[in-house]
Amino acid sequence: MPRLSALRPGTRFRLAEMTEVTGILVKVNECRAVVRLDRPERDVEFTDREGQPRHFKSRGTHMTSWTPAVVVEVIGFEALNNEENDMSKSGTKAKKTQGAKAKAVEKTLTNHPTLGLVAKEPKAARKPKATKAAKSDGKLSCIDAAAKVLAASKEPMTTKAMIEQMAAKGLWSSPNGQTPAATLYSAILREINTKGKESRFKKADRGLFKANG
């Protein structure tokens, strides 16, 4: 198997001793080899305004330097852009560029007028919300009404179906005819993550919940 020093920029490779590690050779000289490593693929989940789950796969990369003597297995070739070919540009600038692109994509998804996606905040950035009390007219809060509807149902339900049942039974209705299924979806997930076994809800499948117990 060849060493990195024997390959041309743009070569995709797999480490000989750790086959799960893959990447692309960006630049190499007698002192170092600049490589762009593939990060593990992960599932990203969000909910739309109807409370329906959406999924897509995301994979990042990481720029680093290795010794040119590293032994690899060649698995393909990929053309590089001008910025990657220029070793005079620092790795910090490349990371900033990638970070700016990621933020731009996230902003587009969050504010898209047609898709109407609800972006999930990082756990550290989430602020605790006060528990909604029962309304002054004696009706239940949205999540309490959902728990009551789900407890009476023999089948798992989506948050959209819960909203419809809550309104039909007179337990809770949204102002101005809105259907905040996505808000209820997030509230249910938050209770499951916070209370664990004590939660009133249990996830049955993608987008489906059932009563816990």
PDB file of C-alpha atoms in Angstrom:
ATOM      1  CA  MET A   1       0.000   0.000   0.000  1.00  0.00           C
ATOM      2  CA  PRO A   2       1.272   3.517  -0.795  1.00  0.00           C
ATOM      3  CA  ARG A   3       2.240   6.278   1.608  1.00  0.00           C
ATOM      4  CA  LEU A   4       0.603   9.700   1.500  1.00  0.00           C
ATOM      5  CA  SER A   5       3.830  11.148   0.094  1.00  0.00           C
ATOM      6  CA  ALA A   6       3.364   9.039  -3.061  1.00  0.00           C
ATOM      7  CA  LEU A   7      -0.167  10.245  -3.804  1.00  0.00           C
ATOM      8  CA  ARG A   8      -1.451  13.291  -5.661  1.00  0.00           C
ATOM      9  CA  PRO A   9      -3.805  15.860  -4.088  1.00  0.00           C
ATOM     10  CA  GLY A  10      -7.440  14.879  -4.391  1.00  0.00           C
ATOM     11  CA  THR A  11      -6.841  11.187  -3.728  1.00  0.00           C
ATOM     12  CA  ARG A  12      -9.450   9.609  -1.460  1.00  0.00           C
ATOM     13  CA  PHE A  13      -7.975   7.115   0.961  1.00  0.00           C
ATOM     14  CA  ARG A  14      -8.659   4.771   3.851  1.00  0.00           C
ATOM     15  CA  LEU A  15      -6.171   4.244   6.683  1.00  0.00           C
ATOM     16  CA  ALA A  16      -4.516   0.856   6.397  1.00  0.00           C
ATOM     17  CA  GLU A  17      -4.578   0.212  10.159  1.00  0.00           C
ATOM     18  CA  MET A  18      -7.987   1.854  10.865  1.00  0.00           C
ATOM     19  CA  THR A  19     -10.225   1.169   7.876  1.00  0.00           C
ATOM     20  CA  GLU A  20     -13.134   3.140   9.345  1.00  0.00           C
ATOM     21  CA  VAL A  21     -11.092   6.377   8.944  1.00  0.00           C
ATOM     22  CA  THR A  22     -11.423   7.889   5.454  1.00  0.00           C
ATOM     23  CA  GLY A  23     -10.505  11.208   3.905  1.00  0.00           C
ATOM     24  CA  ILE A  24      -8.965  13.159   1.025  1.00  0.00           C
ATOM     25  CA  LEU A  25      -5.356  14.244   0.544  1.00  0.00           C
ATOM     26  CA  VAL A  26      -5.372  18.030   0.086  1.00  0.00           C
ATOM     27  CA  LYS A  27      -1.626  18.758  -0.173  1.00  0.00           C
ATOM     28  CA  VAL A  28       1.624  16.990   0.607  1.00  0.00           C
ATOM     29  CA  ASN A  29       5.318  17.867   0.766  1.00  0.00           C
ATOM     30  CA  GLU A  30       8.362  16.331   2.423  1.00  0.00           C
ATOM     31  CA  CYS A  31       7.372  17.692   5.843  1.00  0.00           C
ATOM     32  CA  ARG A  32       3.645  17.190   6.166  1.00  0.00           C
ATOM     33  CA  ALA A  33       0.448  16.036   4.494  1.00  0.00           C
ATOM     34  CA  VAL A  34      -2.708  18.126   4.794  1.00  0.00           C
ATOM     35  CA  VAL A  35      -5.778  15.850   4.831  1.00  0.00           C
ATOM     36  CA  ARG A  36      -9.527  16.417   5.047  1.00  0.00           C
ATOM     37  CA  LEU A  37     -11.012  13.643   7.163  1.00  0.00           C
ATOM     38  CA  ASP A  38     -14.626  12.478   6.927  1.00  0.00           C
ATOM     39  CA  ARG A  39     -16.612  12.733  10.113  1.00  0.00           C
ATOM     40  CA  PRO A  40     -19.215  10.068  10.982  1.00  0.00           C
ATOM     41  CA  GLU A  41     -22.596  10.439   9.327  1.00  0.00           C
ATOM     42  CA  ARG A  42     -25.418  11.370  11.702  1.00  0.00           C
ATOM     43  CA  ASP A  43     -29.193  11.609  11.544  1.00  0.00           C
ATOM     44  CA  VAL A  44     -30.710  15.064  11.998  1.00  0.00           C
ATOM     45  CA  GLU A  45     -34.367  15.341  12.998  1.00  0.00           C
ATOM     46  CA  PHE A  46     -36.691  18.345  13.021  1.00  0.00           C
ATOM     47  CA  THR A  47     -40.443  18.903  12.865  1.00  0.00           C
ATOM     48  CA  ASP A  48     -42.501  20.952  10.460  1.00  0.00           C
ATOM     49  CA  ARG A  49     -45.474  23.156  11.353  1.00  0.00           C
ATOM     50  CA  GLU A  50     -47.846  20.235  11.087  1.00  0.00           C
ATOM     51  CA  GLY A  51     -45.935  18.303  13.730  1.00  0.00           C
ATOM     52  CA  GLN A  52     -44.588  15.793  11.236  1.00  0.00           C
ATOM     53  CA  PRO A  53     -40.964  14.650  11.719  1.00  0.00           C
ATOM     54  CA  ARG A  54     -38.419  15.270   8.981  1.00  0.00           C
ATOM     55  CA  HIS A  55     -35.067  13.519   8.715  1.00  0.00           C
ATOM     56  CA  PHE A  56     -31.884  13.993   6.758  1.00  0.00           C
ATOM     57  CA  LYS A  57     -28.323  12.760   7.050  1.00  0.00           C
ATOM     58  CA  SER A  58     -25.450  15.119   7.778  1.00  0.00           C
ATOM     59  CA  ARG A  59     -21.714  14.527   7.500  1.00  0.00           C
ATOM     60  CA  GLY A  60     -18.966  17.009   8.336  1.00  0.00           C
ATOM     61  CA  THR A  61     -15.235  17.093   7.628  1.00  0.00           C
ATOM     62  CA  HIS A  62     -12.116  17.958   9.587  1.00  0.00           C
ATOM     63  CA  MET A  63      -8.863  19.429   8.239  1.00  0.00           C
ATOM     64  CA  THR A  64      -5.646  18.295   9.896  1.00  0.00           C
ATOM     65  CA  SER A  65      -1.968  17.530   9.198  1.00  0.00           C
ATOM     66  CA  TRP A  66      -0.313  14.107   9.192  1.00  0.00           C
ATOM     67  CA  THR A  67       3.154  12.812   8.516  1.00  0.00           C
ATOM     68  CA  PRO A  68       3.581  12.019   4.793  1.00  0.00           C
ATOM     69  CA  ALA A  69       4.812   8.536   5.743  1.00  0.00           C
ATOM     70  CA  VAL A  70       1.329   7.339   6.780  1.00  0.00           C
ATOM     71  CA  VAL A  71       0.337   4.169   4.885  1.00  0.00           C
ATOM     72  CA  VAL A  72      -3.126   4.271   3.268  1.00  0.00           C
ATOM     73  CA  GLU A  73      -5.380   2.405   0.843  1.00  0.00           C
ATOM     74  CA  VAL A  74      -6.496   4.396  -2.239  1.00  0.00           C
ATOM     75  CA  ILE A  75     -10.291   4.296  -2.746  1.00  0.00           C
ATOM     76  CA  GLY A  76     -10.888   7.016  -5.342  1.00  0.00           C
ATOM     77  CA  PHE A  77     -10.213  10.560  -6.480  1.00  0.00           C
ATOM     78  CA  GLU A  78     -12.022  13.884  -5.987  1.00  0.00           C
ATOM     79  CA  ALA A  79     -11.206  17.263  -7.554  1.00  0.00           C
ATOM     80  CA  LEU A  80     -10.179  19.935  -5.045  1.00  0.00           C
ATOM     81  CA  ASN A  81     -11.140  23.602  -5.030  1.00  0.00           C
ATOM     82  CA  ASN A  82      -8.535  26.389  -5.211  1.00  0.00           C
ATOM     83  CA  GLU A  83      -8.647  27.137  -1.495  1.00  0.00           C
ATOM     84  CA  GLU A  84      -7.787  23.570  -0.540  1.00  0.00           C
ATOM     85  CA  ASN A  85      -4.907  23.491  -3.002  1.00  0.00           C
ATOM     86  CA  ASP A  86      -3.294  26.563  -1.416  1.00  0.00           C
ATOM     87  CA  MET A  87      -1.306  25.451   1.643  1.00  0.00           C
ATOM     88  CA  SER A  88      -0.405  29.051   2.406  1.00  0.00           C
ATOM     89  CA  LYS A  89      -3.922  29.585   3.719  1.00  0.00           C
ATOM     90  CA  SER A  90      -4.258  28.602   7.341  1.00  0.00           C
ATOM     91  CA  GLY A  91      -6.456  25.791   8.587  1.00  0.00           C
ATOM     92  CA  THR A  92      -8.203  28.313  10.849  1.00  0.00           C
ATOM     93  CA  LYS A  93      -9.487  30.305   7.869  1.00  0.00           C
ATOM     94  CA  ALA A  94     -10.763  27.138   6.219  1.00  0.00           C
ATOM     95  CA  LYS A  95     -12.633  26.193   9.376  1.00  0.00           C
ATOM     96  CA  LYS A  96     -14.187  29.665   9.592  1.00  0.00           C
ATOM     97  CA  THR A  97     -15.358  29.366   5.983  1.00  0.00           C
ATOM     98  CA  GLN A  98     -16.948  25.974   6.622  1.00  0.00           C
ATOM     99  CA  GLY A  99     -18.586  27.294   9.803  1.00  0.00           C
ATOM    100  CA  ALA A 100     -20.018  30.309   7.965  1.00  0.00           C
ATOM    101  CA  LYS A 101     -21.488  28.049   5.259  1.00  0.00           C
ATOM    102  CA  ALA A 102     -23.071  25.784   7.893  1.00  0.00           C
ATOM    103  CA  LYS A 103     -24.642  28.781   9.673  1.00  0.00           C
ATOM    104  CA  ALA A 104     -25.973  30.128   6.381  1.00  0.00           C
ATOM    105  CA  VAL A 105     -27.657  26.786   5.611  1.00  0.00           C
ATOM    106  CA  GLU A 106     -29.125  26.610   9.117  1.00  0.00           C
ATOM    107  CA  LYS A 107     -30.488  30.164   8.843  1.00  0.00           C
ATOM    108  CA  THR A 108     -32.061  29.382   5.469  1.00  0.00           C
ATOM    109  CA  LEU A 109     -33.791  26.288   6.841  1.00  0.00           C
ATOM    110  CA  THR A 110     -35.072  28.084   9.935  1.00  0.00           C
ATOM    111  CA  ASN A 111     -36.478  31.107   8.073  1.00  0.00           C
ATOM    112  CA  HIS A 112     -37.687  29.404   4.883  1.00  0.00           C
ATOM    113  CA  PRO A 113     -41.234  30.738   4.195  1.00  0.00           C
ATOM    114  CA  THR A 114     -42.388  27.583   2.395  1.00  0.00           C
ATOM    115  CA  LEU A 115     -40.775  24.781   4.352  1.00  0.00           C
ATOM    116  CA  GLY A 116     -41.486  26.445   7.671  1.00  0.00           C
ATOM    117  CA  LEU A 117     -38.947  24.297   9.502  1.00  0.00           C
ATOM    118  CA  VAL A 118     -38.552  24.443  13.268  1.00  0.00           C
ATOM    119  CA  ALA A 119     -34.842  24.202  14.052  1.00  0.00           C
ATOM    120  CA  LYS A 120     -33.847  22.425  17.242  1.00  0.00           C
ATOM    121  CA  GLU A 121     -31.679  24.464  19.583  1.00  0.00           C
ATOM    122  CA  PRO A 122     -28.589  22.837  21.111  1.00  0.00           C
ATOM    123  CA  LYS A 123     -29.327  21.448  24.572  1.00  0.00           C
ATOM    124  CA  ALA A 124     -26.979  23.950  26.202  1.00  0.00           C
ATOM    125  CA  ALA A 125     -28.798  26.849  24.560  1.00  0.00           C
ATOM    126  CA  ARG A 126     -32.291  25.768  25.523  1.00  0.00           C
ATOM    127  CA  LYS A 127     -33.888  27.858  28.201  1.00  0.00           C
ATOM    128  CA  PRO A 128     -36.235  26.200  30.682  1.00  0.00           C
ATOM    129  CA  LYS A 129     -39.839  27.118  30.066  1.00  0.00           C
ATOM    130  CA  ALA A 130     -42.355  27.573  32.795  1.00  0.00           C
ATOM    131  CA  THR A 131     -44.994  24.865  32.954  1.00  0.00           C
ATOM    132  CA  LYS A 132     -48.247  26.060  31.480  1.00  0.00           C
ATOM    133  CA  ALA A 133     -50.972  26.267  34.100  1.00  0.00           C
ATOM    134  CA  ALA A 134     -54.630  25.527  33.451  1.00  0.00           C
ATOM    135  CA  LYS A 135     -56.478  28.367  31.760  1.00  0.00           C
ATOM    136  CA  SER A 136     -58.548  30.733  33.864  1.00  0.00           C
ATOM    137  CA  ASP A 137     -61.748  29.363  32.289  1.00  0.00           C
ATOM    138  CA  GLY A 138     -61.019  25.923  33.758  1.00  0.00           C
ATOM    139  CA  LYS A 139     -59.730  24.274  30.580  1.00  0.00           C
ATOM    140  CA  LEU A 140     -56.527  22.267  30.529  1.00  0.00           C
ATOM    141  CA  SER A 141     -53.211  23.447  29.157  1.00  0.00           C
ATOM    142  CA  CYS A 142     -52.215  22.139  25.734  1.00  0.00           C
ATOM    143  CA  ILE A 143     -49.855  19.405  26.965  1.00  0.00           C
ATOM    144  CA  ASP A 144     -52.221  18.311  29.782  1.00  0.00           C
ATOM    145  CA  ALA A 145     -55.062  18.012  27.300  1.00  0.00           C
ATOM    146  CA  ALA A 146     -52.807  16.008  24.980  1.00  0.00           C
ATOM    147  CA  ALA A 147     -51.956  13.612  27.815  1.00  0.00           C
ATOM    148  CA  LYS A 148     -55.683  13.100  28.508  1.00  0.00           C
ATOM    149  CA  VAL A 149     -56.490  12.459  24.837  1.00  0.00           C
ATOM    150  CA  LEU A 150     -53.591  10.031  24.464  1.00  0.00           C
ATOM    151  CA  ALA A 151     -54.534   8.130  27.628  1.00  0.00           C
ATOM    152  CA  ALA A 152     -57.989   7.486  26.150  1.00  0.00           C
ATOM    153  CA  SER A 153     -56.627   6.359  22.787  1.00  0.00           C
ATOM    154  CA  LYS A 154     -55.860   2.712  22.031  1.00  0.00           C
ATOM    155  CA  GLU A 155     -53.548   3.623  19.161  1.00  0.00           C
ATOM    156  CA  PRO A 156     -50.456   5.884  18.954  1.00  0.00           C
ATOM    157  CA  MET A 157     -51.206   9.379  17.683  1.00  0.00           C
ATOM    158  CA  THR A 158     -49.432  12.252  15.941  1.00  0.00           C
ATOM    159  CA  THR A 159     -49.469  15.670  17.577  1.00  0.00           C
ATOM    160  CA  LYS A 160     -51.679  16.925  14.751  1.00  0.00           C
ATOM    161  CA  ALA A 161     -54.266  14.253  15.554  1.00  0.00           C
ATOM    162  CA  MET A 162     -54.016  15.127  19.259  1.00  0.00           C
ATOM    163  CA  ILE A 163     -54.722  18.800  18.510  1.00  0.00           C
ATOM    164  CA  GLU A 164     -57.810  17.817  16.498  1.00  0.00           C
ATOM    165  CA  GLN A 165     -59.107  15.494  19.237  1.00  0.00           C
ATOM    166  CA  MET A 166     -58.496  18.101  21.955  1.00  0.00           C
ATOM    167  CA  ALA A 167     -60.589  20.632  20.023  1.00  0.00           C
ATOM    168  CA  ALA A 168     -63.329  18.102  19.230  1.00  0.00           C
ATOM    169  CA  LYS A 169     -63.691  17.141  22.903  1.00  0.00           C
ATOM    170  CA  GLY A 170     -63.570  20.749  24.088  1.00  0.00           C
ATOM    171  CA  LEU A 171     -60.438  20.159  26.168  1.00  0.00           C
ATOM    172  CA  TRP A 172     -58.247  22.757  24.480  1.00  0.00           C
ATOM    173  CA  SER A 173     -58.264  24.832  21.301  1.00  0.00           C
ATOM    174  CA  SER A 174     -55.656  27.129  19.840  1.00  0.00           C
ATOM    175  CA  PRO A 175     -56.330  30.861  19.451  1.00  0.00           C
ATOM    176  CA  ASN A 176     -57.222  32.214  16.000  1.00  0.00           C
ATOM    177  CA  GLY A 177     -57.717  28.715  14.611  1.00  0.00           C
ATOM    178  CA  GLN A 178     -53.989  27.894  14.631  1.00  0.00           C
ATOM    179  CA  THR A 179     -52.736  24.302  14.942  1.00  0.00           C
ATOM    180  CA  PRO A 180     -49.482  24.391  16.914  1.00  0.00           C
ATOM    181  CA  ALA A 181     -48.667  20.715  16.422  1.00  0.00           C
ATOM    182  CA  ALA A 182     -44.926  21.432  16.205  1.00  0.00           C
ATOM    183  CA  THR A 183     -44.970  23.257  19.555  1.00  0.00           C
ATOM    184  CA  LEU A 184     -46.792  20.333  21.185  1.00  0.00           C
ATOM    185  CA  TYR A 185     -44.309  17.881  19.587  1.00  0.00           C
ATOM    186  CA  SER A 186     -41.381  19.759  21.155  1.00  0.00           C
ATOM    187  CA  ALA A 187     -43.146  19.980  24.524  1.00  0.00           C
ATOM    188  CA  ILE A 188     -43.790  16.226  24.595  1.00  0.00           C
ATOM    189  CA  LEU A 189     -40.170  15.428  23.699  1.00  0.00           C
ATOM    190  CA  ARG A 190     -39.003  17.831  26.417  1.00  0.00           C
ATOM    191  CA  GLU A 191     -41.159  16.059  29.029  1.00  0.00           C
ATOM    192  CA  ILE A 192     -39.887  12.631  27.914  1.00  0.00           C
ATOM    193  CA  ASN A 193     -36.242  13.790  28.136  1.00  0.00           C
ATOM    194  CA  THR A 194     -36.755  15.593  31.452  1.00  0.00           C
ATOM    195  CA  LYS A 195     -38.958  13.157  33.386  1.00  0.00           C
ATOM    196  CA  GLY A 196     -37.865   9.872  31.815  1.00  0.00           C
ATOM    197  CA  LYS A 197     -39.954   7.005  33.228  1.00  0.00           C
ATOM    198  CA  GLU A 198     -42.216   9.487  35.025  1.00  0.00           C
ATOM    199  CA  SER A 199     -43.260  11.111  31.744  1.00  0.00           C
ATOM    200  CA  ARG A 200     -46.895  10.793  30.679  1.00  0.00           C
ATOM    201  CA  PHE A 201     -45.799  10.192  27.104  1.00  0.00           C
ATOM    202  CA  LYS A 202     -43.804   7.521  25.292  1.00  0.00           C
ATOM    203  CA  LYS A 203     -42.482   7.637  21.718  1.00  0.00           C
ATOM    204  CA  ALA A 204     -43.998   4.770  19.721  1.00  0.00           C
ATOM    205  CA  ASP A 205     -42.484   5.482  16.309  1.00  0.00           C
ATOM    206  CA  ARG A 206     -41.372   8.393  14.136  1.00  0.00           C
ATOM    207  CA  GLY A 207     -43.887  11.156  14.795  1.00  0.00           C
ATOM    208  CA  LEU A 208     -46.104   8.891  16.916  1.00  0.00           C
ATOM    209  CA  PHE A 209     -46.660   8.950  20.679  1.00  0.00           C
ATOM    210  CA  LYS A 210     -48.609   6.808  23.139  1.00  0.00           C
ATOM    211  CA  ALA A 211     -49.466   7.048  26.812  1.00  0.00           C
ATOM    212  CA  ASN A 212     -46.731   5.858  29.147  1.00  0.00           C
ATOM    213  CA  GLY A 213     -48.208   3.203  31.375  1.00  0.00           C
TER     214      GLY A 213
END
